[in-house]
CSV table of C-alpha atoms and ligand atoms in Angstrom, one decimal:
chain,number,residue,atom,x,y,z
A,988,MET,CA,4.3,167.6,-74.6
A,989,ARG,CA,5.8,165.8,-77.4
A,990,SER,CA,3.9,163.9,-79.7
A,991,LEU,CA,4.0,160.1,-80.6
A,992,THR,CA,3.1,159.1,-84.2
A,993,LEU,CA,1.5,156.0,-85.4
A,994,LYS,CA,1.9,154.4,-88.7
A,995,LYS,CA,-0.3,154.2,-91.3
A,996,ASN,CA,-3.6,152.7,-90.1
A,997,GLU,CA,-2.5,151.7,-87.1
A,998,ASP,CA,-5.0,154.2,-85.8
A,999,ARG,CA,-8.1,151.8,-86.3
A,1000,ARG,CA,-7.9,149.8,-82.8
A,1001,ILE,CA,-7.6,153.4,-81.3
A,1002,ARG,CA,-10.4,155.1,-83.0
A,1003,ALA,CA,-12.6,152.3,-82.0
A,1004,GLY,CA,-11.9,153.0,-78.5
A,1005,HIS,CA,-8.7,151.0,-77.6
A,1006,LEU,CA,-6.7,152.1,-75.0
A,1007,TRP,CA,-3.1,150.4,-75.9
A,1008,VAL,CA,0.0,151.2,-79.0
A,1009,PHE,CA,2.6,148.6,-79.4
A,1010,SER,CA,5.8,149.2,-79.8
A,1011,ASN,CA,5.4,147.8,-83.7
A,1012,GLU,CA,2.7,150.3,-84.3
A,1013,VAL,CA,4.8,153.5,-84.1
A,1014,ASP,CA,6.7,155.3,-86.8
A,1015,THR,CA,10.3,155.2,-84.8
A,1016,LYS,CA,11.9,156.7,-87.7
A,1017,LYS,CA,9.5,160.1,-87.1
A,1018,THR,CA,9.3,160.0,-83.3
A,1019,PRO,CA,12.0,157.4,-81.9
A,1020,LEU,CA,10.7,155.4,-78.6
A,1021,THR,CA,13.8,155.7,-77.2
A,1022,ASP,CA,13.2,159.6,-77.3
A,1023,PHE,CA,11.0,159.2,-74.4
A,1024,ALA,CA,10.8,158.5,-70.9
A,1025,PRO,CA,9.2,155.6,-69.0
A,1026,GLY,CA,6.2,157.1,-68.2
A,1027,GLU,CA,6.1,160.5,-70.2
A,1028,GLU,CA,3.2,161.8,-71.2
A,1029,ALA,CA,2.5,162.9,-74.9
A,1030,THR,CA,0.2,163.2,-77.5
A,1031,LEU,CA,-1.0,160.5,-80.4
A,1032,LEU,CA,-1.0,161.2,-83.9
A,1033,ASP,CA,-2.1,159.3,-87.0
A,1034,VAL,CA,-0.3,159.3,-89.9
A,1035,ARG,CA,-1.5,162.2,-91.6
A,1036,GLY,CA,-0.8,164.5,-88.0
A,1037,LYS,CA,-4.5,164.2,-86.6
A,1038,ALA,CA,-4.4,163.9,-82.7
A,1039,LEU,CA,-6.1,161.0,-81.4
A,1040,GLY,CA,-5.3,161.4,-77.6
A,1041,SER,CA,-2.6,161.4,-75.0
A,1042,LEU,CA,-0.8,158.8,-73.6
A,1043,CYS,CA,2.2,157.7,-71.0
A,1044,VAL,CA,5.2,155.9,-72.8
A,1045,ASN,CA,7.2,153.6,-71.8
A,1046,PRO,CA,9.7,153.0,-74.5
A,1047,ALA,CA,11.0,149.5,-72.8
A,1048,SER,CA,7.8,147.9,-73.0
A,1049,LEU,CA,5.5,146.3,-75.9
A,1050,ILE,CA,2.5,148.0,-74.9
A,1051,CYS,CA,4.6,151.4,-75.8
A,1052,GLY,CA,1.4,153.5,-74.7
A,1053,ARG,CA,-1.5,153.6,-72.8
A,1054,LEU,CA,-4.4,156.3,-74.0
A,1055,HIS,CA,-5.7,158.2,-70.5
A,1056,SER,CA,-7.4,160.8,-72.7
A,1057,ARG,CA,-9.0,161.4,-76.4
A,1058,ARG,CA,-8.1,165.0,-75.9
A,1059,PRO,CA,-4.7,166.4,-77.1
A,1060,ASP,CA,-2.2,167.7,-74.3
A,1061,THR,CA,-3.8,166.2,-71.6
A,1062,PRO,CA,-1.6,165.5,-68.9
A,1063,LEU,CA,-2.5,162.4,-66.4
A,1064,ASP,CA,-2.5,164.8,-63.5
A,1065,GLY,CA,-4.3,164.7,-60.2
A,1066,VAL,CA,-7.6,166.6,-61.2
A,1067,LEU,CA,-7.8,163.8,-63.9
A,1068,ILE,CA,-6.8,161.1,-61.5
A,1069,ARG,CA,-9.2,162.1,-58.7
A,1070,GLU,CA,-12.0,162.6,-61.4
A,1071,ARG,CA,-11.8,158.8,-62.6
A,1072,LEU,CA,-11.5,157.3,-59.4
A,1073,ALA,CA,-14.2,159.4,-58.2
A,1074,THR,CA,-16.4,157.5,-61.1
A,1075,ALA,CA,-15.1,154.1,-60.2
A,1076,LEU,CA,-16.1,155.0,-56.7
A,1077,SER,CA,-19.6,155.8,-57.6
A,1078,ALA,CA,-20.0,152.8,-59.8
A,1079,ARG,CA,-19.3,150.3,-57.0
A,1080,GLU,CA,-21.7,152.4,-54.6
A,1081,ARG,CA,-24.4,152.3,-56.8
A,1082,TYR,CA,-23.6,148.4,-56.8
A,1083,PHE,CA,-22.2,147.3,-53.4
A,1084,ALA,CA,-23.8,147.7,-50.2
A,1085,GLY,CA,-20.4,148.1,-48.3
A,1086,PRO,CA,-16.9,149.6,-48.8
A,1087,TRP,CA,-15.6,145.7,-50.0
A,1088,TYR,CA,-14.7,145.5,-53.2
A,1089,ARG,CA,-12.3,146.1,-56.0
A,1090,LEU,CA,-12.1,149.6,-56.4
A,1091,CYS,CA,-10.0,150.3,-59.4
A,1092,HIS,CA,-10.1,147.7,-62.2
A,1093,GLY,CA,-6.9,149.2,-64.5
A,1094,GLU,CA,-8.0,150.1,-68.2
A,1095,GLY,CA,-11.7,148.9,-67.0
A,1096,ASP,CA,-12.0,152.0,-65.2
A,1097,TYR,CA,-9.9,154.4,-67.7
A,1098,LEU,CA,-6.6,154.5,-65.4
A,1099,PRO,CA,-4.4,152.3,-67.1
A,1100,GLY,CA,-2.1,149.9,-64.8
A,1101,LEU,CA,-4.1,151.0,-61.8
A,1102,VAL,CA,-5.7,148.2,-59.7
A,1103,ILE,CA,-7.2,149.3,-56.1
A,1104,ASP,CA,-8.8,146.5,-53.6
A,1105,ARG,CA,-10.9,148.1,-51.0
A,1106,TYR,CA,-11.4,146.3,-47.7
A,1107,GLY,CA,-13.3,148.6,-45.5
A,1108,ASP,CA,-10.6,151.3,-44.0
A,1109,HIS,CA,-7.3,149.6,-45.8
A,1110,LEU,CA,-6.6,149.7,-49.5
A,1111,THR,CA,-4.0,147.3,-51.5
A,1112,LEU,CA,-2.6,148.9,-54.8
A,1113,GLN,CA,-1.1,147.2,-57.8
A,1114,LEU,CA,0.8,150.2,-60.1
A,1115,GLY,CA,1.9,148.1,-62.7
A,1116,THR,CA,3.0,150.7,-65.3
A,1117,ALA,CA,5.8,153.0,-64.9
A,1118,ALA,CA,3.7,156.1,-65.6
A,1119,MET,CA,1.3,155.0,-62.5
A,1120,GLU,CA,4.3,154.6,-60.5
A,1121,ALA,CA,5.9,158.1,-60.8
A,1122,ARG,CA,1.9,159.4,-59.9
A,1123,LYS,CA,2.1,157.7,-56.9
A,1124,PRO,CA,1.7,160.7,-54.3
A,1125,LEU,CA,-1.4,161.7,-57.0
A,1126,LEU,CA,-3.1,158.6,-56.2
A,1127,VAL,CA,-2.4,158.6,-52.5
A,1128,SER,CA,-3.8,162.2,-52.1
A,1129,ALA,CA,-7.0,161.8,-54.8
A,1130,LEU,CA,-7.7,158.3,-52.5
A,1131,GLU,CA,-7.5,160.3,-48.8
A,1132,GLU,CA,-9.9,163.0,-50.4
A,1133,LEU,CA,-12.4,160.4,-51.8
A,1134,VAL,CA,-12.0,157.5,-49.1
A,1135,ARG,CA,-9.7,158.7,-46.4
A,1136,PRO,CA,-7.8,154.8,-45.9
A,1137,ALA,CA,-6.3,153.9,-42.7
A,1138,SER,CA,-3.7,152.0,-44.6
A,1139,LEU,CA,-2.1,151.4,-47.7
A,1140,PHE,CA,-0.3,148.2,-49.1
A,1141,PHE,CA,1.4,148.8,-52.4
A,1142,ASP,CA,1.6,145.2,-53.4
A,1143,ASN,CA,5.1,145.3,-56.1
A,1144,ASP,CA,5.5,142.0,-56.8
A,1145,ILE,CA,3.6,141.2,-59.9
A,1146,PRO,CA,4.7,140.4,-63.4
A,1147,ALA,CA,3.8,143.9,-64.8
A,1148,ARG,CA,6.2,145.2,-62.8
A,1149,GLY,CA,9.1,143.8,-63.8
A,1150,LEU,CA,8.2,144.1,-67.9
A,1151,GLU,CA,8.3,148.2,-66.8
A,1152,GLY,CA,11.5,147.7,-64.9
A,1153,LEU,CA,9.9,148.9,-61.7
A,1154,SER,CA,10.8,147.4,-58.2
A,1155,ARG,CA,8.9,144.4,-56.9
A,1156,GLN,CA,9.9,145.3,-53.4
A,1157,PRO,CA,6.3,145.8,-51.2
A,1158,GLU,CA,5.8,149.3,-50.0
A,1159,SER,CA,3.2,150.2,-47.0
A,1160,SER,CA,2.2,153.7,-45.5
A,1161,GLY,CA,-0.1,153.6,-42.2
A,1162,PRO,CA,-0.8,150.4,-39.8
A,1163,VAL,CA,-1.4,147.7,-42.3
A,1164,PRO,CA,-3.3,144.9,-40.3
A,1165,GLU,CA,-2.1,141.4,-40.5
A,1166,LEU,CA,-5.7,140.2,-41.4
A,1167,LEU,CA,-8.2,141.9,-43.5
A,1168,GLU,CA,-12.4,141.0,-42.8
A,1169,VAL,CA,-14.2,140.4,-45.7
A,1170,PRO,CA,-17.7,140.1,-45.9
A,1171,GLU,CA,-19.1,138.5,-48.6
A,1172,ASN,CA,-22.4,137.0,-49.6
A,1173,GLY,CA,-23.3,136.6,-45.8
A,1174,CYS,CA,-20.1,135.2,-44.7
A,1175,ARG,CA,-17.4,136.4,-42.9
A,1176,PHE,CA,-13.8,135.4,-44.6
A,1177,THR,CA,-10.4,136.6,-42.9
A,1178,VAL,CA,-7.4,136.7,-45.4
A,1179,PRO,CA,-3.8,138.3,-45.0
A,1180,ALA,CA,-3.4,141.8,-45.7
A,1181,ALA,CA,0.6,141.7,-46.3
A,1182,LEU,CA,1.9,138.5,-45.7
A,1183,GLY,CA,2.6,135.1,-47.3
A,1184,GLN,CA,2.6,134.5,-50.8
A,1185,LYS,CA,-0.9,135.3,-51.6
A,1186,THR,CA,-2.7,138.4,-50.1
A,1187,GLY,CA,-5.9,139.4,-49.9
A,1188,TRP,CA,-9.1,138.1,-51.9
A,1189,PHE,CA,-10.0,137.2,-55.1
A,1190,TYR,CA,-13.2,139.3,-55.2
A,1191,ASP,CA,-14.0,138.5,-58.9
A,1192,GLN,CA,-15.5,135.4,-58.0
A,1193,ARG,CA,-18.2,136.9,-55.6
A,1194,ALA,CA,-21.4,136.4,-58.1
A,1195,ASN,CA,-20.0,133.1,-59.2
A,1196,ARG,CA,-19.7,131.8,-55.5
A,1197,ARG,CA,-23.4,133.0,-54.8
A,1198,GLU,CA,-24.2,131.0,-57.5
A,1199,PHE,CA,-22.3,127.6,-56.4
A,1200,ALA,CA,-23.4,127.7,-53.3
A,1201,ARG,CA,-27.6,127.3,-54.6
A,1202,TYR,CA,-26.5,123.9,-55.0
A,1203,ALA,CA,-24.9,123.3,-51.4
A,1204,ARG,CA,-28.1,121.9,-49.6
A,1205,GLY,CA,-26.9,118.1,-48.4
A,1206,ALA,CA,-24.0,118.5,-50.6
A,1207,ASP,CA,-20.6,117.1,-50.1
A,1208,VAL,CA,-18.1,119.8,-51.9
A,1209,LEU,CA,-15.1,119.5,-53.0
A,1210,ASP,CA,-13.2,122.8,-53.5
A,1211,ILE,CA,-10.0,122.5,-55.5
A,1212,PHE,CA,-7.4,125.5,-55.8
A,1213,SER,CA,-9.6,126.7,-52.9
A,1214,TYR,CA,-7.0,129.5,-51.4
A,1215,ALA,CA,-9.2,131.0,-48.2
A,1216,GLY,CA,-12.1,129.2,-49.1
A,1217,GLY,CA,-14.1,131.3,-51.0
A,1218,PHE,CA,-16.0,128.5,-52.3
A,1219,GLY,CA,-16.2,125.7,-50.2
A,1220,VAL,CA,-17.0,128.3,-47.5
A,1221,THR,CA,-20.0,129.7,-49.1
A,1222,ALA,CA,-21.3,126.1,-49.8
A,1223,ALA,CA,-21.0,125.3,-46.2
A,1224,ALA,CA,-22.9,128.5,-44.6
A,1225,ASN,CA,-25.6,127.5,-47.4
A,1226,GLY,CA,-26.3,123.8,-46.0
A,1227,ALA,CA,-23.7,121.9,-47.2
A,1228,LYS,CA,-23.0,118.7,-45.6
A,1229,SER,CA,-19.1,118.3,-45.6
A,1230,VAL,CA,-16.4,119.9,-47.7
A,1231,THR,CA,-12.9,119.2,-48.6
A,1232,PHE,CA,-10.4,121.9,-49.4
A,1233,LEU,CA,-7.5,121.2,-51.9
A,1234,ASP,CA,-4.7,123.3,-51.8
A,1235,ALA,CA,-0.8,123.8,-52.6
A,1236,SER,CA,-0.3,126.2,-49.9
A,1237,ALA,CA,0.0,125.3,-46.1
A,1238,PRO,CA,-1.1,128.7,-45.0
A,1239,ALA,CA,-4.2,129.0,-47.3
A,1240,LEU,CA,-5.3,125.4,-45.8
A,1241,ALA,CA,-5.1,127.2,-42.4
A,1242,LEU,CA,-6.9,129.9,-43.5
A,1243,CYS,CA,-10.1,127.8,-44.7
A,1244,ARG,CA,-10.0,126.0,-41.3
A,1245,ARG,CA,-10.3,129.3,-39.8
A,1246,ASN,CA,-12.7,130.1,-42.1
A,1247,MET,CA,-14.9,127.3,-41.9
A,1248,ALA,CA,-14.7,127.5,-37.8
A,1249,ALA,CA,-16.2,131.2,-38.4
A,1250,ASN,CA,-18.9,130.2,-40.8
A,1251,ALA,CA,-20.1,126.7,-40.6
A,1252,PRO,CA,-18.3,124.8,-37.6
A,1253,ASP,CA,-20.5,122.1,-37.6
A,1254,VAL,CA,-20.1,121.1,-41.1
A,1255,ALA,CA,-17.4,119.0,-41.4
A,1256,ALA,CA,-14.3,120.0,-42.9
A,1257,GLU,CA,-11.3,118.2,-44.7
A,1258,THR,CA,-7.8,119.9,-46.1
A,1259,ILE,CA,-5.4,118.2,-48.6
A,1260,GLU,CA,-2.5,119.8,-49.1
A,1261,GLY,CA,-0.3,119.0,-52.5
A,1262,ASP,CA,-0.8,119.5,-56.4
A,1263,ALA,CA,-4.2,119.4,-57.4
A,1264,PHE,CA,-3.4,117.0,-60.4
A,1265,GLN,CA,-1.8,114.8,-58.5
A,1266,ARG,CA,-4.6,114.9,-55.8
A,1267,LEU,CA,-7.0,114.7,-57.8
A,1268,SER,CA,-6.0,111.4,-59.3
A,1269,GLU,CA,-5.7,109.8,-55.5
A,1270,LEU,CA,-9.2,110.9,-54.9
A,1271,ALA,CA,-10.4,109.0,-57.9
A,1272,ALA,CA,-8.1,106.4,-57.2
A,1273,ALA,CA,-9.3,105.9,-53.6
A,1274,GLY,CA,-13.4,106.1,-55.1
A,1275,ARG,CA,-14.3,109.2,-53.4
A,1276,ARG,CA,-17.1,110.8,-55.0
A,1277,PHE,CA,-18.6,114.2,-54.6
A,1278,SER,CA,-21.7,116.2,-55.3
A,1279,LEU,CA,-20.8,120.2,-55.6
A,1280,VAL,CA,-17.1,120.8,-57.0
A,1281,SER,CA,-15.2,124.3,-57.2
A,1282,LEU,CA,-12.4,123.9,-59.7
A,1283,ASP,CA,-10.6,127.3,-59.9
A,1284,PRO,CA,-7.0,127.5,-60.8
A,1285,PRO,CA,-4.4,129.6,-61.0
A,1286,ALA,CA,-4.2,131.2,-65.0
A,1287,PHE,CA,-2.7,128.0,-66.9
A,1288,ILE,CA,-2.1,130.5,-70.1
A,1289,LYS,CA,-0.6,133.9,-69.1
A,1290,ARG,CA,1.1,134.6,-72.4
A,1291,ARG,CA,-0.5,134.1,-75.6
A,1292,LYS,CA,2.6,131.2,-76.5
A,1293,ASP,CA,1.9,129.3,-73.3
A,1294,ALA,CA,-1.9,128.6,-75.0
A,1295,ALA,CA,-1.5,124.9,-76.4
A,1296,GLN,CA,0.2,123.7,-73.3
A,1297,GLY,CA,-2.2,125.6,-71.1
A,1298,LEU,CA,-5.3,124.2,-72.9
A,1299,ALA,CA,-4.3,120.6,-72.2
A,1300,ALA,CA,-3.6,121.5,-68.9
A,1301,TYR,CA,-7.5,122.8,-68.4
A,1302,ARG,CA,-8.8,119.5,-70.1
A,1303,LYS,CA,-6.8,117.5,-68.1
A,1304,ILE,CA,-7.7,118.9,-64.7
A,1305,ASN,CA,-11.5,119.6,-66.2
A,1306,LEU,CA,-11.3,116.0,-66.7
A,1307,LEU,CA,-10.2,114.9,-63.4
A,1308,ALA,CA,-12.7,117.2,-61.5
A,1309,ALA,CA,-15.5,115.9,-63.3
A,1310,SER,CA,-14.4,112.3,-62.5
A,1311,LEU,CA,-15.2,112.8,-59.5
A,1312,LEU,CA,-18.8,114.1,-59.4
A,1313,ALA,CA,-21.7,111.7,-58.3
A,1314,PRO,CA,-24.3,111.0,-60.3
A,1315,GLY,CA,-25.9,114.4,-60.6
A,1316,GLY,CA,-23.1,116.3,-59.6
A,1317,VAL,CA,-22.4,119.9,-60.3
A,1318,LEU,CA,-19.1,121.2,-61.3
A,1319,ALA,CA,-18.2,125.0,-61.4
A,1320,SER,CA,-15.4,125.1,-63.6
A,1321,SER,CA,-13.8,128.4,-63.7
A,1322,SER,CA,-10.6,130.1,-65.9
A,1323,CYS,CA,-9.2,133.1,-65.2
A,1324,SER,CA,-6.6,133.0,-68.6
A,1325,HIS,CA,-7.6,136.0,-70.9
A,1326,HIS,CA,-6.1,133.5,-73.4
A,1327,LEU,CA,-8.8,131.1,-72.8
A,1328,ASP,CA,-12.1,132.5,-74.1
A,1329,GLY,CA,-15.3,130.7,-72.7
A,1330,ALA,CA,-15.8,128.4,-76.1
A,1331,GLU,CA,-12.9,126.8,-75.4
A,1332,LEU,CA,-13.5,126.2,-71.6
A,1333,GLY,CA,-16.6,125.1,-73.0
A,1334,ARG,CA,-14.8,123.0,-75.1
A,1335,ALA,CA,-12.8,121.4,-72.2
A,1336,ILE,CA,-16.0,120.8,-70.0
A,1337,ALA,CA,-17.9,119.2,-73.0
A,1338,HIS,CA,-14.7,116.7,-73.9
A,1339,ALA,CA,-14.4,115.6,-70.2
A,1340,ALA,CA,-18.1,114.7,-70.3
A,1341,ALA,CA,-17.5,113.1,-73.4
A,1342,LYS,CA,-14.6,111.1,-72.2
A,1343,LEU,CA,-16.8,110.0,-69.2
A,1344,GLY,CA,-19.9,109.0,-71.1
A,1345,ARG,CA,-21.8,111.2,-69.2
A,1346,PRO,CA,-24.6,113.8,-70.2
A,1347,ALA,CA,-23.9,117.3,-69.1
A,1348,ARG,CA,-25.8,120.4,-69.1
A,1349,ILE,CA,-24.6,124.3,-68.8
A,1350,LEU,CA,-26.8,125.8,-66.0
A,1351,TYR,CA,-25.0,129.3,-65.5
A,1352,THR,CA,-22.8,131.0,-67.7
A,1353,GLY,CA,-20.8,133.7,-65.1
A,1354,ALA,CA,-17.8,136.1,-65.3
A,1355,GLN,CA,-15.9,138.6,-63.1
A,1356,GLY,CA,-18.2,140.5,-61.0
A,1357,PRO,CA,-19.0,144.2,-61.8
A,1358,ASP,CA,-16.0,145.9,-59.8
A,1359,HIS,CA,-13.5,144.1,-62.6
A,1360,PRO,CA,-15.6,146.1,-64.9
A,1361,VAL,CA,-14.7,144.9,-68.8
A,1362,HIS,CA,-13.8,147.7,-71.3
A,1363,VAL,CA,-15.8,148.2,-74.2
A,1364,ALA,CA,-13.5,148.2,-76.4
A,1365,MET,CA,-10.8,145.8,-74.9
A,1366,PRO,CA,-11.4,142.2,-75.3
A,1367,GLU,CA,-7.8,142.0,-73.3
A,1368,THR,CA,-9.9,143.5,-70.1
A,1369,ALA,CA,-12.6,140.4,-70.1
A,1370,TYR,CA,-10.8,137.1,-68.5
A,1371,LEU,CA,-12.3,135.4,-65.8
A,1372,LYS,CA,-15.3,132.6,-67.0
A,1373,CYS,CA,-17.1,130.3,-64.8
A,1374,ARG,CA,-19.7,127.3,-66.0
A,1375,LEU,CA,-21.7,125.2,-63.8
A,1376,VAL,CA,-22.6,122.3,-65.2
A,1377,ARG,CA,-24.5,119.3,-64.3
A,1378,PHE,CA,-23.4,115.6,-65.0
A,1379,ASP,CA,-25.8,113.0,-64.9
B,2786,LIG,N1,-10.9,129.3,-55.5
B,2786,LIG,C1,-9.9,130.4,-54.5
B,2786,LIG,C2,-8.8,131.6,-55.3
B,2786,LIG,C3,-7.9,130.1,-56.2
B,2786,LIG,S1,-6.3,131.3,-56.7
B,2786,LIG,C4,-11.2,131.6,-53.9
B,2786,LIG,O1,-11.9,131.3,-54.2
B,2786,LIG,O2,-11.0,132.7,-53.4
B,2786,LIG,C5,-5.5,129.8,-56.8
B,2786,LIG,C6,-5.1,128.8,-56.0
B,2786,LIG,O3,-4.4,127.6,-56.0
B,2786,LIG,C7,-4.2,129.3,-54.5
B,2786,LIG,O4,-4.4,129.5,-53.6
B,2786,LIG,C8,-2.9,128.7,-55.2
B,2786,LIG,O5,-2.1,128.2,-53.8
B,2786,LIG,C9,-3.3,127.2,-55.5
B,2786,LIG,N2,-2.2,126.6,-56.3
B,2786,LIG,C10,-1.5,126.8,-57.3
B,2786,LIG,N3,-1.0,125.7,-58.3
B,2786,LIG,C11,-1.5,124.8,-57.6
B,2786,LIG,C12,-1.1,123.3,-57.8
B,2786,LIG,N4,-0.8,122.8,-58.9
B,2786,LIG,N5,-2.2,122.4,-57.0
B,2786,LIG,C13,-3.1,123.0,-55.9
B,2786,LIG,N6,-2.9,124.3,-55.4
B,2786,LIG,C14,-2.3,125.4,-56.5
């Protein structure tokens, strides 16, 4: 195995447990990145030539190396992949009653670039690096041994694959069902497996949806950025009086109606299609008020350079959502942008309370569930924040 040498002092983060090497940290005079093929394994060395571990290299990426082992000369082979997946599986099996969860969360499960969502017998995979793409047959055989899936769907339409120079055309094996059933918090959701712009289920909000539903009794609920209705339907099944779903996607709203009919057929349901910023202003102008609101936007800050603009969008949407709360109403405000930390989300909510002149208190602080583990040494792997806030 060839070696990749770091510049002076660039080994500190790695020694503290981090798994990523950035291209500007490599001594490219000694070990030019262009010598490596995308996905090639190498031993990582510090400036003195001491081995730090084994990694896979992608010369074309800003994150040009991801460690898979602390031992030198260790390939990312079928044995290592199987061992890591078995560990990930046992962590889920200990926590969850049934096989519906994110089975592998990339770096958080010490398998950089690999995300797997499990829906009973069906698996949806995202291979985000050239290294993982090259090991597809090893992954498939490890999964066949561990969980015997009936079908696999490779959800390749993700930005990470573009950065790694990989195809974004979807692939599948086995009879991929059109629709998947997801049991969660006592409800059953139907979601598409491989069709449409959004597929699958956001397992990361499971615990936050349960917490949200605690405030559902008798509530008029507004589910903003609803997708298939995860928050609103759970509230409806737990005693809400009515639920209004808002999303820009008509197919997502059709799923909301379907999931309401299956889980809470007697609760009044309304769907509003369109841009959330515009529709929320219209609801406010019409004098509509809700006692329980979920605000779960897509990531407004995808890259650090979008931070200022994204923060402004979070502030604006939180103010709009809070202005629709009836006295004593509860807002569940989420953010899945890694670049917006919990304190900043808190400030966006505080800004809304101050603008509206309403006392507000935080009732619950949540994050991504345990099937999206955060790597202890990689703050980058923590992304989801959820705050439940009561506005007097
Ligand atoms: N709350 C959902 C997940 C939301 S995903 C759950 O619990 O599963 C984000 C959703 O926001 C997607 O369904 C997408 O269609 C929608 N969306 C994105 N931009 C939007 C916009 N400007 N206005 C309204 N909806 C939007």
